[in-house]
Amino acid sequence: MPTKTASDEPQILDETESIQPISIRDEVEEPSLGLRHSDRVFLVTVTLFCGLLAAIIFLSRPYSGFETIEIRHLQPEGFTFQLDINTATWVEWMQLDGVGETTARKIISDRETNGPFSSLTDVQRVNGIGPATIKKMLPNLACASCEE
């Protein structure tokens, strides 16, 4: 005859002990990324709202960004340095091609000694400036007080 063990006998609970029902949902559902169900719902809602907002902004913009844009490149132009022959300093004269410090100081000295130049070609009266030098300098010379 088999003997009865303690586990085979029905257990009697005290009134102080309560039976906790086991929820199947608690056992089956594991937290995803450590987030509760309500947190996941909130994140999905916010993500969908942001996506919808981005789509509205993108679609509300005009489609001008898809047009071909033609870019024209201008040819570089040289800068023409102009100086007034009767007011320029020796430093300004030195900016011209073929005019060094000595020649620039001679031009200023001549202008102070003999008076202002009357024309652009009158600069040739300075010793050291010949027809070839004046020809190179003419595009850069101006004279506001000359009669020409």
PDB file of C-alpha atoms in Angstrom:
ATOM      1  CA  MET A   1       0.000   0.000   0.000  1.00  0.00           C
ATOM      2  CA  PRO A   2       1.356   3.315  -0.989  1.00  0.00           C
ATOM      3  CA  THR A   3       2.119   5.825   1.686  1.00  0.00           C
ATOM      4  CA  LYS A   4       0.840   9.371   1.652  1.00  0.00           C
ATOM      5  CA  THR A   5       3.289  12.176   1.611  1.00  0.00           C
ATOM      6  CA  ALA A   6       2.806  15.745   2.782  1.00  0.00           C
ATOM      7  CA  SER A   7       2.596  17.002  -0.778  1.00  0.00           C
ATOM      8  CA  ASP A   8      -0.360  14.734  -1.527  1.00  0.00           C
ATOM      9  CA  GLU A   9      -2.460  16.153   1.272  1.00  0.00           C
ATOM     10  CA  PRO A  10      -4.652  19.144   0.553  1.00  0.00           C
ATOM     11  CA  GLN A  11      -3.328  22.355   2.005  1.00  0.00           C
ATOM     12  CA  ILE A  12      -5.474  24.535   4.172  1.00  0.00           C
ATOM     13  CA  LEU A  13      -4.774  28.252   4.079  1.00  0.00           C
ATOM     14  CA  ASP A  14      -5.084  30.617   6.952  1.00  0.00           C
ATOM     15  CA  GLU A  15      -7.375  33.562   6.633  1.00  0.00           C
ATOM     16  CA  THR A  16      -4.344  35.850   6.768  1.00  0.00           C
ATOM     17  CA  GLU A  17      -2.863  34.313   3.661  1.00  0.00           C
ATOM     18  CA  SER A  18      -4.356  35.366   0.382  1.00  0.00           C
ATOM     19  CA  ILE A  19      -4.131  33.756  -2.957  1.00  0.00           C
ATOM     20  CA  GLN A  20      -2.602  36.027  -5.599  1.00  0.00           C
ATOM     21  CA  PRO A  21      -4.024  35.414  -9.022  1.00  0.00           C
ATOM     22  CA  ILE A  22      -1.377  34.970 -11.676  1.00  0.00           C
ATOM     23  CA  SER A  23      -1.890  37.123 -14.708  1.00  0.00           C
ATOM     24  CA  ILE A  24      -1.027  35.433 -17.957  1.00  0.00           C
ATOM     25  CA  ARG A  25      -0.294  38.835 -19.454  1.00  0.00           C
ATOM     26  CA  ASP A  26       2.417  39.521 -16.871  1.00  0.00           C
ATOM     27  CA  GLU A  27       4.135  36.275 -17.684  1.00  0.00           C
ATOM     28  CA  VAL A  28       3.967  36.635 -21.459  1.00  0.00           C
ATOM     29  CA  GLU A  29       4.809  40.330 -21.935  1.00  0.00           C
ATOM     30  CA  GLU A  30       8.430  41.242 -21.456  1.00  0.00           C
ATOM     31  CA  PRO A  31       9.377  44.907 -21.408  1.00  0.00           C
ATOM     32  CA  SER A  32      10.817  46.001 -24.764  1.00  0.00           C
ATOM     33  CA  LEU A  33      14.012  48.040 -24.304  1.00  0.00           C
ATOM     34  CA  GLY A  34      13.062  48.447 -20.692  1.00  0.00           C
ATOM     35  CA  LEU A  35       9.974  50.500 -21.568  1.00  0.00           C
ATOM     36  CA  ARG A  36       6.485  49.964 -20.339  1.00  0.00           C
ATOM     37  CA  HIS A  37       3.597  49.626 -22.752  1.00  0.00           C
ATOM     38  CA  SER A  38       2.426  53.214 -22.167  1.00  0.00           C
ATOM     39  CA  ASP A  39       5.957  54.533 -22.833  1.00  0.00           C
ATOM     40  CA  ARG A  40       6.152  52.655 -26.117  1.00  0.00           C
ATOM     41  CA  VAL A  41       2.746  53.999 -27.178  1.00  0.00           C
ATOM     42  CA  PHE A  42       3.900  57.543 -26.383  1.00  0.00           C
ATOM     43  CA  LEU A  43       7.140  57.158 -28.370  1.00  0.00           C
ATOM     44  CA  VAL A  44       5.346  55.713 -31.385  1.00  0.00           C
ATOM     45  CA  THR A  45       2.814  58.581 -31.277  1.00  0.00           C
ATOM     46  CA  VAL A  46       5.530  61.244 -31.070  1.00  0.00           C
ATOM     47  CA  THR A  47       7.507  59.594 -33.887  1.00  0.00           C
ATOM     48  CA  LEU A  48       4.484  59.448 -36.165  1.00  0.00           C
ATOM     49  CA  PHE A  49       3.619  63.072 -35.388  1.00  0.00           C
ATOM     50  CA  CYS A  50       7.161  64.224 -36.222  1.00  0.00           C
ATOM     51  CA  GLY A  51       7.141  62.228 -39.460  1.00  0.00           C
ATOM     52  CA  LEU A  52       3.799  63.710 -40.449  1.00  0.00           C
ATOM     53  CA  LEU A  53       5.045  67.220 -39.665  1.00  0.00           C
ATOM     54  CA  ALA A  54       8.212  66.673 -41.742  1.00  0.00           C
ATOM     55  CA  ALA A  55       6.122  65.395 -44.670  1.00  0.00           C
ATOM     56  CA  ILE A  56       3.837  68.447 -44.503  1.00  0.00           C
ATOM     57  CA  ILE A  57       6.813  70.827 -44.480  1.00  0.00           C
ATOM     58  CA  PHE A  58       8.512  68.998 -47.356  1.00  0.00           C
ATOM     59  CA  LEU A  59       5.375  68.905 -49.492  1.00  0.00           C
ATOM     60  CA  SER A  60       4.426  72.528 -48.801  1.00  0.00           C
ATOM     61  CA  ARG A  61       7.713  73.847 -50.225  1.00  0.00           C
ATOM     62  CA  PRO A  62       7.787  74.805 -53.894  1.00  0.00           C
ATOM     63  CA  TYR A  63       9.623  72.470 -56.200  1.00  0.00           C
ATOM     64  CA  SER A  64      12.061  75.169 -57.358  1.00  0.00           C
ATOM     65  CA  GLY A  65      14.957  73.162 -55.973  1.00  0.00           C
ATOM     66  CA  PHE A  66      14.489  70.608 -58.745  1.00  0.00           C
ATOM     67  CA  GLU A  67      15.002  73.089 -61.568  1.00  0.00           C
ATOM     68  CA  THR A  68      18.283  73.297 -63.411  1.00  0.00           C
ATOM     69  CA  ILE A  69      20.272  76.374 -62.534  1.00  0.00           C
ATOM     70  CA  GLU A  70      22.611  77.825 -65.101  1.00  0.00           C
ATOM     71  CA  ILE A  71      25.724  79.419 -63.711  1.00  0.00           C
ATOM     72  CA  ARG A  72      27.568  81.794 -65.943  1.00  0.00           C
ATOM     73  CA  HIS A  73      31.195  82.466 -65.230  1.00  0.00           C
ATOM     74  CA  LEU A  74      32.407  85.937 -65.998  1.00  0.00           C
ATOM     75  CA  GLN A  75      35.790  86.400 -67.518  1.00  0.00           C
ATOM     76  CA  PRO A  76      38.192  87.935 -65.022  1.00  0.00           C
ATOM     77  CA  GLU A  77      38.860  91.546 -65.689  1.00  0.00           C
ATOM     78  CA  GLY A  78      42.032  93.245 -64.694  1.00  0.00           C
ATOM     79  CA  PHE A  79      41.835  96.157 -62.360  1.00  0.00           C
ATOM     80  CA  THR A  80      43.056  99.371 -63.933  1.00  0.00           C
ATOM     81  CA  PHE A  81      44.758 101.504 -61.343  1.00  0.00           C
ATOM     82  CA  GLN A  82      44.177 105.184 -62.086  1.00  0.00           C
ATOM     83  CA  LEU A  83      46.114 108.007 -60.488  1.00  0.00           C
ATOM     84  CA  ASP A  84      45.847 111.747 -60.933  1.00  0.00           C
ATOM     85  CA  ILE A  85      49.210 113.003 -62.155  1.00  0.00           C
ATOM     86  CA  ASN A  86      48.938 116.304 -60.257  1.00  0.00           C
ATOM     87  CA  THR A  87      47.838 114.938 -56.865  1.00  0.00           C
ATOM     88  CA  ALA A  88      49.429 111.455 -56.611  1.00  0.00           C
ATOM     89  CA  THR A  89      52.127 110.835 -54.023  1.00  0.00           C
ATOM     90  CA  TRP A  90      55.415 109.107 -54.801  1.00  0.00           C
ATOM     91  CA  VAL A  91      54.048 105.928 -53.214  1.00  0.00           C
ATOM     92  CA  GLU A  92      51.121 105.925 -55.660  1.00  0.00           C
ATOM     93  CA  TRP A  93      53.502 106.516 -58.587  1.00  0.00           C
ATOM     94  CA  MET A  94      55.506 103.459 -57.513  1.00  0.00           C
ATOM     95  CA  GLN A  95      52.432 101.269 -58.111  1.00  0.00           C
ATOM     96  CA  LEU A  96      52.807 101.787 -61.853  1.00  0.00           C
ATOM     97  CA  ASP A  97      54.748  99.308 -63.960  1.00  0.00           C
ATOM     98  CA  GLY A  98      58.275 100.524 -64.661  1.00  0.00           C
ATOM     99  CA  VAL A  99      58.287 103.243 -61.984  1.00  0.00           C
ATOM    100  CA  GLY A 100      60.565 102.693 -59.026  1.00  0.00           C
ATOM    101  CA  GLU A 101      61.153 104.794 -55.952  1.00  0.00           C
ATOM    102  CA  THR A 102      63.783 106.990 -57.585  1.00  0.00           C
ATOM    103  CA  THR A 103      61.621 107.793 -60.625  1.00  0.00           C
ATOM    104  CA  ALA A 104      58.544 108.377 -58.439  1.00  0.00           C
ATOM    105  CA  ARG A 105      60.463 110.869 -56.255  1.00  0.00           C
ATOM    106  CA  LYS A 106      61.782 112.606 -59.427  1.00  0.00           C
ATOM    107  CA  ILE A 107      58.183 113.027 -60.688  1.00  0.00           C
ATOM    108  CA  ILE A 108      57.073 114.610 -57.395  1.00  0.00           C
ATOM    109  CA  SER A 109      60.177 116.817 -57.270  1.00  0.00           C
ATOM    110  CA  ASP A 110      59.579 117.991 -60.852  1.00  0.00           C
ATOM    111  CA  ARG A 111      55.925 118.718 -60.154  1.00  0.00           C
ATOM    112  CA  GLU A 112      56.848 120.791 -57.083  1.00  0.00           C
ATOM    113  CA  THR A 113      59.618 122.649 -58.938  1.00  0.00           C
ATOM    114  CA  ASN A 114      57.998 123.274 -62.373  1.00  0.00           C
ATOM    115  CA  GLY A 115      54.337 123.302 -61.391  1.00  0.00           C
ATOM    116  CA  PRO A 116      51.516 120.894 -62.207  1.00  0.00           C
ATOM    117  CA  PHE A 117      51.496 118.886 -65.394  1.00  0.00           C
ATOM    118  CA  SER A 118      49.338 120.321 -68.175  1.00  0.00           C
ATOM    119  CA  SER A 119      48.664 117.001 -69.951  1.00  0.00           C
ATOM    120  CA  LEU A 120      49.206 113.295 -69.495  1.00  0.00           C
ATOM    121  CA  THR A 121      52.149 113.274 -71.878  1.00  0.00           C
ATOM    122  CA  ASP A 122      53.697 116.238 -70.037  1.00  0.00           C
ATOM    123  CA  VAL A 123      55.032 113.688 -67.526  1.00  0.00           C
ATOM    124  CA  GLN A 124      57.790 113.014 -70.115  1.00  0.00           C
ATOM    125  CA  ARG A 125      59.511 116.229 -68.990  1.00  0.00           C
ATOM    126  CA  VAL A 126      60.799 114.247 -65.995  1.00  0.00           C
ATOM    127  CA  ASN A 127      64.301 112.917 -66.557  1.00  0.00           C
ATOM    128  CA  GLY A 128      64.136 109.104 -66.930  1.00  0.00           C
ATOM    129  CA  ILE A 129      60.643 108.903 -68.472  1.00  0.00           C
ATOM    130  CA  GLY A 130      60.762 108.386 -72.214  1.00  0.00           C
ATOM    131  CA  PRO A 131      58.180 107.501 -74.875  1.00  0.00           C
ATOM    132  CA  ALA A 132      58.237 103.759 -74.048  1.00  0.00           C
ATOM    133  CA  THR A 133      57.669 104.362 -70.328  1.00  0.00           C
ATOM    134  CA  ILE A 134      54.873 106.907 -70.873  1.00  0.00           C
ATOM    135  CA  LYS A 135      53.194 104.503 -73.311  1.00  0.00           C
ATOM    136  CA  LYS A 136      53.088 101.804 -70.560  1.00  0.00           C
ATOM    137  CA  MET A 137      51.864 104.347 -67.989  1.00  0.00           C
ATOM    138  CA  LEU A 138      49.113 106.096 -70.022  1.00  0.00           C
ATOM    139  CA  PRO A 139      46.296 103.586 -69.251  1.00  0.00           C
ATOM    140  CA  ASN A 140      46.830 104.272 -65.554  1.00  0.00           C
ATOM    141  CA  LEU A 141      47.094 108.054 -65.683  1.00  0.00           C
ATOM    142  CA  ALA A 142      44.355 110.620 -65.229  1.00  0.00           C
ATOM    143  CA  CYS A 143      44.351 114.367 -64.912  1.00  0.00           C
ATOM    144  CA  ALA A 144      41.399 116.210 -63.402  1.00  0.00           C
ATOM    145  CA  SER A 145      42.978 119.659 -63.731  1.00  0.00           C
ATOM    146  CA  CYS A 146      44.280 119.315 -67.301  1.00  0.00           C
ATOM    147  CA  GLU A 147      42.708 121.185 -70.241  1.00  0.00           C
ATOM    148  CA  GLU A 148      42.328 118.053 -72.412  1.00  0.00           C
TER     149      GLU A 148
END
